[in-house]
Coordinates of C-alpha atoms in Angstrom, one line a residue:
M116 CA 0.0 0.0 0.0
Q117 CA 1.1 3.5 -0.6
E118 CA 0.3 7.0 0.7
L119 CA 1.1 10.5 -0.4
T120 CA 2.8 12.7 2.2
I121 CA 5.2 15.6 2.4
V122 CA 8.7 14.7 3.4
P123 CA 11.8 16.9 3.8
T124 CA 14.0 17.1 0.7
N125 CA 16.6 19.4 -0.8
S126 CA 14.0 20.7 -3.1
T127 CA 12.9 24.4 -3.0
T128 CA 9.3 23.4 -3.8
A129 CA 6.8 21.5 -1.9
T130 CA 7.3 18.0 -3.3
I131 CA 4.9 15.1 -2.7
H132 CA 6.6 11.6 -2.5
V133 CA 5.2 8.1 -2.2
V134 CA 6.1 6.3 1.0
P135 CA 5.0 2.8 2.3
F136 CA 1.9 2.6 4.5
P137 CA 0.4 -0.6 5.9
N138 CA -3.1 -1.7 4.8
P139 CA -5.9 -0.4 7.0
K140 CA -8.0 -3.1 8.7
S141 CA -11.3 -1.2 8.2
S142 CA -13.3 -1.5 5.1
D143 CA -13.7 2.3 4.8
D144 CA -10.8 3.1 2.5
E145 CA -11.4 6.8 2.3
L146 CA -10.9 7.6 6.0
P147 CA -7.3 7.6 7.2
K148 CA -6.6 5.3 10.2
K149 CA -4.7 6.0 13.3
E150 CA -1.1 4.7 13.0
S151 CA 1.8 5.4 15.2
S152 CA 3.9 6.9 12.4
V153 CA 1.1 8.7 10.4
D154 CA -1.2 11.5 11.2
P155 CA -4.6 9.8 11.5
F156 CA -6.3 12.8 9.8
L157 CA -4.1 12.8 6.7
V158 CA -6.1 11.9 3.6
R159 CA -4.2 9.7 1.2
F160 CA -4.7 7.1 -1.6
C161 CA -5.4 3.6 -0.4
D162 CA -4.4 0.4 -2.1
N163 CA -6.2 0.1 -5.4
D164 CA -8.0 3.3 -4.7
P165 CA -10.3 4.1 -7.8
D166 CA -9.6 7.8 -7.3
N167 CA -5.9 7.3 -8.0
P168 CA -5.4 8.1 -11.7
K169 CA -2.8 5.3 -12.0
N170 CA -5.5 2.8 -11.0
W171 CA -8.0 3.9 -13.6
S172 CA -9.0 1.4 -16.3
L173 CA -6.7 0.9 -19.3
T174 CA -9.5 2.0 -21.6
K175 CA -9.9 5.3 -19.8
R176 CA -6.2 6.0 -19.6
W177 CA -5.6 5.2 -23.3
Y178 CA -8.5 7.4 -24.3
L179 CA -6.9 10.3 -22.3
T180 CA -3.6 9.5 -24.0
M181 CA -5.0 9.6 -27.5
F182 CA -7.1 12.6 -26.8
S183 CA -4.1 14.4 -25.4
G184 CA -2.3 13.8 -28.7
L185 CA -5.3 15.2 -30.5
L186 CA -5.1 18.4 -28.5
V187 CA -1.5 18.8 -29.4
L188 CA -2.2 18.0 -33.0
N189 CA -4.9 20.8 -32.9
A190 CA -2.3 23.4 -31.9
Y191 CA 0.3 22.3 -34.5
V192 CA -2.2 22.0 -37.4
R193 CA -3.6 25.4 -36.5
L194 CA -0.2 27.0 -36.8
L195 CA 1.2 25.0 -39.7
C196 CA -1.9 25.0 -41.8
F197 CA -2.0 28.8 -41.8
H198 CA 1.8 29.0 -42.4
S199 CA 1.5 26.7 -45.4
Y200 CA -1.4 28.6 -46.7
I201 CA 0.6 31.8 -46.7
I202 CA 3.6 30.2 -48.4
T203 CA 1.7 28.3 -51.1
H204 CA -0.8 31.0 -51.8
S205 CA 2.2 33.4 -52.3
L206 CA 4.0 31.0 -54.6
R207 CA 1.2 31.3 -57.1
H208 CA 1.9 35.0 -57.4
I209 CA 5.7 35.0 -57.5
H210 CA 8.0 34.1 -60.4
H211 CA 10.2 31.1 -59.9
S212 CA 13.4 33.1 -60.2
T213 CA 12.6 35.2 -57.1
F214 CA 11.0 32.4 -55.1
A215 CA 14.0 31.5 -52.8
S216 CA 14.4 34.9 -51.4
S217 CA 10.8 36.2 -51.6
A218 CA 8.3 33.4 -50.9
P219 CA 8.7 32.9 -47.2
S220 CA 8.4 36.6 -46.4
A221 CA 5.7 37.2 -49.0
L222 CA 2.1 38.0 -48.0
V223 CA -1.1 36.3 -49.0
P224 CA -2.5 38.6 -51.7
A225 CA -6.0 38.2 -50.4
L226 CA -4.9 39.5 -47.0
M227 CA -2.9 42.3 -48.5
E228 CA -5.9 43.4 -50.6
H229 CA -8.3 43.2 -47.7
F230 CA -6.1 44.8 -44.9
T231 CA -3.7 46.8 -47.1
F232 CA -0.6 46.0 -44.9
S233 CA 3.0 45.4 -45.8
A234 CA 5.0 42.2 -46.1
E235 CA 6.6 42.9 -42.7
V236 CA 3.2 42.9 -41.1
G237 CA 2.4 39.8 -43.0
N238 CA 5.3 38.0 -41.4
L239 CA 3.8 39.0 -38.0
V240 CA 0.6 37.2 -38.9
V241 CA 2.5 33.9 -38.7
S242 CA 5.1 34.7 -36.1
L243 CA 2.8 36.3 -33.5
F244 CA 1.0 33.0 -33.1
V245 CA 4.3 31.3 -32.3
A246 CA 5.2 34.1 -30.0
G247 CA 2.0 33.2 -28.0
Y248 CA 3.6 29.8 -27.5
C249 CA 6.4 31.5 -25.7
V250 CA 4.1 33.2 -23.2
G251 CA 1.4 30.6 -22.6
P252 CA 3.5 27.8 -21.2
L253 CA 4.9 30.2 -18.5
I254 CA 1.4 30.5 -17.2
W255 CA -0.5 27.2 -17.9
G256 CA 2.1 24.8 -16.7
P257 CA 2.6 26.2 -13.2
L258 CA -1.1 27.1 -12.9
S259 CA -1.9 23.4 -13.5
E260 CA 0.4 22.6 -10.6
Q261 CA -1.5 25.0 -8.4
F262 CA -5.2 24.4 -9.4
G263 CA -5.1 21.1 -11.3
R264 CA -5.0 20.1 -15.0
R265 CA -8.8 20.0 -15.8
P266 CA -9.8 23.6 -15.0
I267 CA -6.8 24.9 -17.0
F268 CA -7.7 22.8 -20.0
V269 CA -11.3 23.8 -19.9
I270 CA -10.7 27.6 -19.5
T271 CA -7.8 28.0 -21.9
F272 CA -9.4 25.9 -24.7
F273 CA -12.7 27.8 -24.5
I274 CA -10.9 31.2 -24.8
Y275 CA -8.7 29.8 -27.6
V276 CA -11.9 28.9 -29.5
L277 CA -13.2 32.5 -29.0
F278 CA -10.0 34.0 -30.4
E279 CA -10.2 31.6 -33.4
M280 CA -13.7 33.0 -34.1
A281 CA -12.5 36.5 -33.6
S282 CA -9.7 36.0 -36.1
A283 CA -12.2 34.8 -38.7
L284 CA -14.2 37.9 -38.1
A285 CA -11.3 40.4 -37.8
K286 CA -12.1 43.8 -39.3
N287 CA -8.7 45.4 -39.4
T288 CA -5.0 44.7 -39.2
G289 CA -4.6 45.5 -35.5
S290 CA -7.4 43.2 -34.4
L291 CA -6.1 40.3 -36.5
L292 CA -2.6 40.6 -35.0
V293 CA -3.9 40.8 -31.5
F294 CA -6.2 37.8 -31.9
R295 CA -3.4 35.8 -33.5
F296 CA -1.1 36.5 -30.5
L297 CA -3.7 35.8 -27.9
G298 CA -4.9 32.7 -29.7
G299 CA -1.3 31.4 -29.5
V300 CA -1.1 32.1 -25.8
F301 CA -4.2 30.0 -25.0
A302 CA -3.5 27.3 -27.6
A303 CA -0.1 26.7 -25.9
C304 CA -1.8 24.9 -22.9
P305 CA -1.7 21.4 -24.5
L306 CA 2.0 21.7 -25.4
T307 CA 3.0 21.6 -21.7
N308 CA 0.1 20.1 -19.8
T309 CA -0.7 17.1 -21.9
G310 CA 2.8 15.7 -21.1
A311 CA 2.2 16.3 -17.4
L312 CA -1.2 14.6 -17.7
L313 CA 0.4 11.4 -19.1
G314 CA 2.8 11.5 -16.1
D315 CA -0.2 11.7 -13.8
I316 CA -2.0 8.6 -15.2
W317 CA 0.8 6.2 -16.2
D318 CA 3.3 4.4 -14.0
P319 CA 7.0 4.5 -15.3
K320 CA 6.6 1.0 -16.7
R321 CA 3.9 2.0 -19.1
L322 CA 4.6 5.7 -19.5
G323 CA 7.1 5.1 -22.4
I324 CA 4.6 3.3 -24.6
A325 CA 2.0 5.9 -23.9
M326 CA 4.4 8.7 -24.8
S327 CA 5.3 6.8 -28.0
V328 CA 1.7 7.1 -29.2
F329 CA 1.4 10.7 -27.9
S330 CA 4.7 11.8 -29.5
V331 CA 3.3 11.1 -33.0
A332 CA 1.1 14.2 -32.7
P333 CA 3.9 16.8 -33.1
I334 CA 5.0 14.9 -36.2
A335 CA 1.5 14.6 -37.6
G336 CA 1.0 18.4 -37.4
P337 CA 3.9 19.2 -39.8
A338 CA 2.6 16.5 -42.1
I339 CA -1.1 17.4 -42.1
G340 CA -0.9 21.2 -41.9
P341 CA 0.9 21.7 -45.3
V342 CA -1.5 19.3 -47.0
V343 CA -4.6 21.2 -45.8
G344 CA -3.1 24.6 -46.3
G345 CA -1.7 23.8 -49.7
Y346 CA -5.0 22.6 -51.2
L347 CA -6.9 25.4 -49.6
A348 CA -4.5 27.9 -51.2
Q349 CA -4.6 26.1 -54.6
N350 CA -8.4 26.2 -54.7
N351 CA -8.5 29.9 -53.8
V352 CA -10.4 29.3 -50.5
S353 CA -10.9 32.5 -48.5
W354 CA -8.6 33.1 -45.6
R355 CA -11.6 33.5 -43.4
W356 CA -12.8 30.0 -44.2
L357 CA -9.4 28.7 -43.1
F358 CA -10.0 30.2 -39.7
W359 CA -13.6 28.8 -39.6
I360 CA -12.3 25.3 -40.3
L361 CA -9.8 25.6 -37.5
T362 CA -12.4 27.1 -35.2
I363 CA -14.7 24.1 -35.8
F364 CA -11.8 21.7 -35.0
A365 CA -10.9 23.6 -31.8
G366 CA -14.6 23.8 -30.8
V367 CA -15.1 20.0 -31.1
C368 CA -12.0 19.4 -29.0
W369 CA -13.2 21.8 -26.3
V370 CA -16.6 20.0 -26.0
L371 CA -14.7 16.7 -25.6
V372 CA -12.4 18.4 -23.0
V373 CA -15.5 19.5 -20.9
L374 CA -17.2 16.1 -21.2
T375 CA -14.4 13.6 -20.9
I376 CA -11.3 15.1 -19.3
P377 CA -11.3 14.5 -15.5
E378 CA -8.8 15.9 -13.0
T379 CA -5.6 13.8 -13.1
F380 CA -3.2 15.7 -10.8
S381 CA -3.0 13.6 -7.6
P382 CA -2.4 16.4 -5.1
I383 CA -5.5 18.2 -6.3
I384 CA -7.5 14.9 -6.3
L385 CA -6.5 14.4 -2.7
V386 CA -7.7 17.9 -1.8
H387 CA -11.1 17.1 -3.3
K388 CA -11.1 13.8 -1.4
A389 CA -10.3 15.6 1.9
R390 CA -13.1 18.1 1.3
D391 CA -15.5 15.2 0.8
V392 CA -14.4 13.5 4.0
R393 CA -14.8 16.7 6.0
K394 CA -18.2 17.2 4.6
R395 CA -19.3 13.6 5.2
T396 CA -17.9 13.4 8.7
G397 CA -18.3 17.0 9.9
D398 CA -14.7 16.8 11.2
N399 CA -12.5 19.6 9.8
R400 CA -9.3 18.0 11.0
Y401 CA -9.0 15.9 7.9
Y402 CA -6.7 17.4 5.4
A403 CA -4.7 16.6 2.2
P404 CA -0.9 17.2 2.0
F405 CA -1.4 19.9 -0.6
E406 CA -3.5 21.9 1.8
L407 CA -0.5 22.4 4.0
R408 CA 0.9 24.9 1.5
K409 CA 0.2 28.3 2.8
L410 CA 1.3 30.8 0.1
S411 CA 0.7 34.5 -0.1
L412 CA -0.5 36.1 -3.3
A413 CA 3.0 37.3 -4.1
Q414 CA 4.4 33.8 -3.5
R415 CA 1.7 32.3 -5.8
I416 CA 2.5 34.8 -8.6
E417 CA 6.2 34.1 -8.2
S418 CA 5.6 30.3 -8.3
I419 CA 3.4 30.6 -11.4
L420 CA 5.5 33.0 -13.5
A421 CA 9.0 32.4 -12.3
R422 CA 9.1 28.7 -11.5
P423 CA 9.7 27.4 -15.1
F424 CA 12.8 29.6 -15.5
K425 CA 14.0 28.9 -12.0
V426 CA 13.8 25.2 -12.8
L427 CA 15.5 25.7 -16.2
F428 CA 18.4 27.9 -15.1
N429 CA 19.1 25.8 -12.0
E430 CA 19.2 22.5 -13.9
P431 CA 22.1 21.9 -16.3
M432 CA 20.4 18.7 -17.5
L433 CA 17.3 20.6 -18.5
I434 CA 19.3 23.3 -20.2
A435 CA 21.1 20.7 -22.4
I436 CA 17.9 18.9 -23.2
T437 CA 16.2 22.2 -24.1
V438 CA 19.0 23.3 -26.4
Y439 CA 18.9 20.0 -28.3
M440 CA 15.1 19.7 -28.6
S441 CA 14.9 23.4 -29.6
F442 CA 17.4 22.8 -32.4
V443 CA 15.5 19.7 -33.6
Y444 CA 12.2 21.7 -33.4
G445 CA 13.7 24.6 -35.4
C446 CA 14.9 22.2 -38.1
I447 CA 11.3 21.1 -38.6
Y448 CA 10.3 24.7 -39.2
M449 CA 13.2 25.1 -41.5
L450 CA 11.9 22.4 -43.7
F451 CA 8.8 24.5 -44.4
E452 CA 11.1 26.9 -46.2
A453 CA 13.3 24.2 -47.7
Y454 CA 10.7 21.8 -49.1
P455 CA 9.0 24.4 -51.4
I456 CA 12.4 25.4 -52.8
V457 CA 13.2 21.8 -53.6
F458 CA 9.8 20.4 -54.7
I459 CA 8.0 23.4 -56.1
E460 CA 10.8 25.4 -57.6
G461 CA 13.1 22.5 -58.4
H462 CA 10.6 19.8 -59.3
H463 CA 7.7 22.1 -60.4
M464 CA 5.0 20.5 -58.2
E465 CA 1.6 22.1 -57.7
S466 CA 1.2 23.9 -54.3
G467 CA -1.5 21.4 -53.2
S468 CA 0.4 18.2 -54.1
A469 CA 3.6 19.7 -52.7
G470 CA 2.0 19.5 -49.3
L471 CA 2.0 15.8 -49.6
T472 CA 5.8 15.8 -49.6
F473 CA 5.6 16.1 -45.8
L474 CA 3.7 12.8 -45.4
P475 CA 7.0 10.7 -45.2
I476 CA 7.8 12.6 -42.0
L477 CA 4.5 11.4 -40.5
I478 CA 5.1 7.8 -41.8
G479 CA 8.6 7.8 -40.2
G480 CA 7.2 9.0 -36.9
V481 CA 4.5 6.3 -36.9
C482 CA 7.0 3.6 -37.7
S483 CA 9.3 4.8 -34.9
A484 CA 6.4 4.6 -32.4
V485 CA 5.7 1.1 -33.5
F486 CA 9.3 0.1 -33.3
Y487 CA 9.5 1.6 -29.8
A488 CA 6.5 -0.4 -28.6
V489 CA 8.1 -3.7 -30.0
I490 CA 11.7 -3.2 -29.0
F491 CA 12.4 -0.5 -26.4
N492 CA 9.3 -0.7 -24.2
P493 CA 9.8 -4.4 -23.3
R494 CA 13.4 -3.6 -22.5
Y495 CA 12.3 -0.9 -20.1
E496 CA 9.7 -3.1 -18.5
R497 CA 12.4 -5.6 -17.7
R498 CA 14.4 -2.9 -16.1
V499 CA 11.4 -1.9 -13.9
Q500 CA 11.5 -5.5 -12.5
D501 CA 15.3 -5.4 -12.1
F502 CA 15.3 -2.1 -10.2
A503 CA 12.2 -2.8 -8.1
P504 CA 11.2 -1.6 -5.6
S505 CA 13.3 1.5 -6.6
R506 CA 12.4 3.6 -9.6
V507 CA 14.4 3.0 -12.8
P508 CA 16.9 5.9 -13.1
P509 CA 15.8 8.4 -15.8
E510 CA 19.0 8.0 -17.7
Y511 CA 17.7 4.7 -19.2
R512 CA 15.1 6.8 -21.1
L513 CA 18.0 8.3 -23.1
E514 CA 18.8 5.2 -25.1
M515 CA 16.6 6.1 -28.1
A516 CA 18.0 9.7 -28.3
M517 CA 21.5 8.1 -28.3
V518 CA 20.5 6.0 -31.3
A519 CA 18.4 8.6 -33.2
G520 CA 20.7 11.6 -32.9
P521 CA 23.3 10.5 -35.5
F522 CA 20.5 9.3 -37.9
F523 CA 18.7 12.6 -37.5
A524 CA 21.9 14.4 -38.7
L525 CA 22.3 11.9 -41.5
S526 CA 18.7 12.7 -42.8
F527 CA 19.7 16.3 -43.5
F528 CA 22.8 15.2 -45.5
W529 CA 20.6 12.8 -47.4
F530 CA 18.0 15.6 -48.1
A531 CA 20.8 18.0 -49.0
W532 CA 22.7 16.0 -51.6
T533 CA 19.6 14.5 -53.3
S534 CA 17.9 17.9 -53.7
Y535 CA 19.2 18.5 -57.3
P536 CA 16.3 18.8 -59.8
S537 CA 18.1 16.2 -62.0
I538 CA 17.8 13.5 -59.2
S539 CA 14.6 11.6 -58.8
I540 CA 12.0 13.3 -56.6
W541 CA 11.8 10.1 -54.5
A542 CA 15.3 10.5 -53.2
P543 CA 14.7 13.7 -51.2
L544 CA 11.2 12.5 -50.4
T545 CA 12.4 9.4 -48.6
S546 CA 14.8 11.4 -46.4
G547 CA 11.6 12.5 -44.7
L548 CA 11.2 9.0 -43.3
L549 CA 14.5 9.4 -41.4
V550 CA 13.6 12.9 -40.3
G551 CA 10.3 11.8 -38.8
W552 CA 11.8 8.7 -37.2
G553 CA 14.7 10.8 -35.6
V554 CA 12.5 13.6 -34.4
C555 CA 10.0 11.2 -32.8
W556 CA 12.6 9.2 -31.0
I557 CA 14.6 12.2 -29.8
F558 CA 11.4 13.9 -28.5
L559 CA 10.0 10.7 -27.0
S560 CA 13.3 9.9 -25.2
L561 CA 14.0 13.4 -23.8
L562 CA 10.4 14.2 -22.8
N563 CA 10.3 10.9 -20.9
Y564 CA 13.6 11.8 -19.3
V565 CA 12.2 15.2 -18.2
I566 CA 9.0 13.7 -16.7
D567 CA 10.9 11.0 -14.9
A568 CA 13.6 13.3 -13.6
Y569 CA 11.4 16.1 -12.4
L570 CA 8.1 14.4 -11.4
M571 CA 6.0 16.9 -9.5
V572 CA 7.5 19.9 -11.2
S573 CA 7.4 18.3 -14.7
A574 CA 4.8 20.7 -16.0
S575 CA 7.1 23.7 -15.1
A576 CA 10.1 21.9 -16.6
L577 CA 8.1 21.2 -19.8
A578 CA 6.8 24.8 -19.8
A579 CA 10.4 26.2 -19.9
N580 CA 11.3 23.7 -22.5
T581 CA 8.3 24.6 -24.7
V582 CA 9.0 28.4 -24.4
I583 CA 12.6 28.1 -25.6
R584 CA 11.5 25.6 -28.4
S585 CA 8.8 28.1 -29.5
L586 CA 11.3 30.9 -29.6
V587 CA 13.6 28.9 -31.8
G588 CA 10.7 27.7 -34.0
A589 CA 9.7 31.3 -34.5
G590 CA 13.2 32.4 -35.2
F591 CA 14.5 29.8 -37.6
P592 CA 12.1 30.7 -40.5
L593 CA 13.2 34.3 -40.3
F594 CA 16.6 33.5 -41.7
A595 CA 15.8 30.3 -43.5
D596 CA 15.1 32.0 -46.9
Q597 CA 18.3 34.0 -46.8
M598 CA 20.3 30.9 -45.7
Y599 CA 19.0 28.8 -48.5
A600 CA 19.4 31.6 -51.0
K601 CA 23.0 32.2 -50.2
L602 CA 24.2 28.7 -49.5
N603 CA 21.8 26.8 -51.9
P604 CA 19.7 23.8 -50.6
R605 CA 22.7 21.5 -50.6
W606 CA 25.0 23.4 -48.3
A607 CA 22.2 25.0 -46.2
S608 CA 20.8 21.5 -45.3
S609 CA 24.3 20.2 -44.8
L610 CA 24.9 23.0 -42.3
L611 CA 22.0 21.8 -40.3
G612 CA 23.4 18.2 -40.5
F613 CA 26.7 19.3 -39.1
I614 CA 25.1 21.2 -36.2
A615 CA 23.0 18.1 -35.5
L616 CA 26.1 16.0 -35.4
L617 CA 27.6 18.4 -32.8
M618 CA 24.6 18.0 -30.6
A619 CA 24.2 14.2 -31.0
P620 CA 26.5 13.5 -28.0
I621 CA 24.3 15.4 -25.5
P622 CA 22.2 12.2 -24.5
F623 CA 25.5 10.3 -24.1
V624 CA 26.8 13.0 -21.8
L625 CA 23.6 13.0 -19.8
F626 CA 23.7 9.2 -19.5
R627 CA 27.2 9.4 -18.0
F628 CA 26.9 12.4 -15.8
G629 CA 23.1 12.7 -15.2
P630 CA 23.1 10.8 -11.9
A631 CA 25.8 13.1 -10.4
L632 CA 23.9 16.1 -11.6
R633 CA 20.6 14.9 -10.0
V634 CA 22.3 14.4 -6.7
K635 CA 22.9 18.1 -6.7
S636 CA 19.6 19.1 -8.1
K637 CA 17.1 21.3 -6.3
Y638 CA 14.1 19.8 -8.2
A639 CA 14.9 16.2 -9.1
P640 CA 13.6 14.0 -6.2
S641 CA 16.2 11.3 -6.6
G642 CA 19.9 11.3 -7.5
M643 CA 20.5 7.6 -7.1
P644 CA 23.0 6.5 -9.9
P645 CA 22.1 3.5 -12.0
V646 CA 24.8 1.2 -10.6
A647 CA 23.8 1.9 -7.0
A648 CA 20.1 1.3 -7.8
T649 CA 20.9 -2.0 -9.4
S650 CA 22.9 -3.2 -6.5
A651 CA 20.2 -2.1 -4.1
A652 CA 17.6 -4.0 -5.9

């Protein structure tokens, strides 16, 4: 049996740990029993407690996992569909000889005619939504650790739907830009909180395979967005209809959030449990561990806004992971500039069919998830048994990134030197398989590592990671067109490959030195090195 209680640690935050507790003799599982070592009024989870998210049925937990992926897909498709619409719609009004330097920064002619703004303002229409991704995670991740996952999902997604509608009805340039930015702020919630939700409902043994399914969503967005945006642009669909389509998608997701997403954050569930016990018994002495936190308004604001960066800048492990993931994320956005150059300008594809060139990235991501479920997850399950009753050290989550890193770099060399128009179009196309496979494994490996290493502050750690990734994702396209124009597709893509090679050793370094860094960590609850854990088991 297990209980949740607050124990002293070297952490600067109130951290809830799991400690053993004998099985109560009474049949009333909800009321805490008097024990010599435990406060009899402390409300905790009992053995096989149905309120414990990790004891929910597999059907319920897999639904939440799949739906979490859909929420992330919504955010990525929303951004990338509009981004592709702008690029492909502009390509139809630009001569091939000026495409490389003009297309990415060009403006949708329909928007220019309607709002009469400049190309610089047109770039803001895309980049401001990404800028919202840099602000939202700073708020929604820590807030979910204060008030729970469900209310943050419900509120932010509803407001996100409203700003989608507002964008479709925008009357002037200023309102469109403001709605784009605020829409990005509220759309960013799933990017941080869905990963934390999976950590709430899955034990370490099954978390990896759940994350493998979930991690396909960030790959599916870059594959589906260009297809939708490309065909909408090719068929002269109004930009307002693009917003309405995305509003309908977001609205359906919000209804499902309200109807089907329960609270999953254990400390908040115990707070609700304690309130029910107090109401049922009339005894106000019953309490949950989380209720012991007495924070002033200033402390709450500091915890909400500053915690992600406090975690980030105090954790060398998280800094290294964030740098690597941000570069990989930026490379995906770079492909939105590189693919039109190679496939539309070089191979003269139509704008709609050119969006299909991103599908190999999705196929590679799906294959990598299947391969993980067949090969890596059984290996991790064996390690869970080997290390029991201790937790498997997070460093064992890094194996996939150690394998995928060099192949991710190779995929850019492959794409670079098969991008000549004289070479079969299938050669650069198939490089997308390796890109999708590498991105999926790198993200899956490092996200699992962050969740395992930081546990109860994982939402804040993921928020900091998401903010930096979004900044890089917004910044890379700003210089992509100049880079590909000056270096040509061969050397520009090769440059990305060389940088990827330089970063590939990061998972190896973390595997070697991660245990020592966790011993000194303020936020990681355990610093037990792998060798010691094995021997202890």
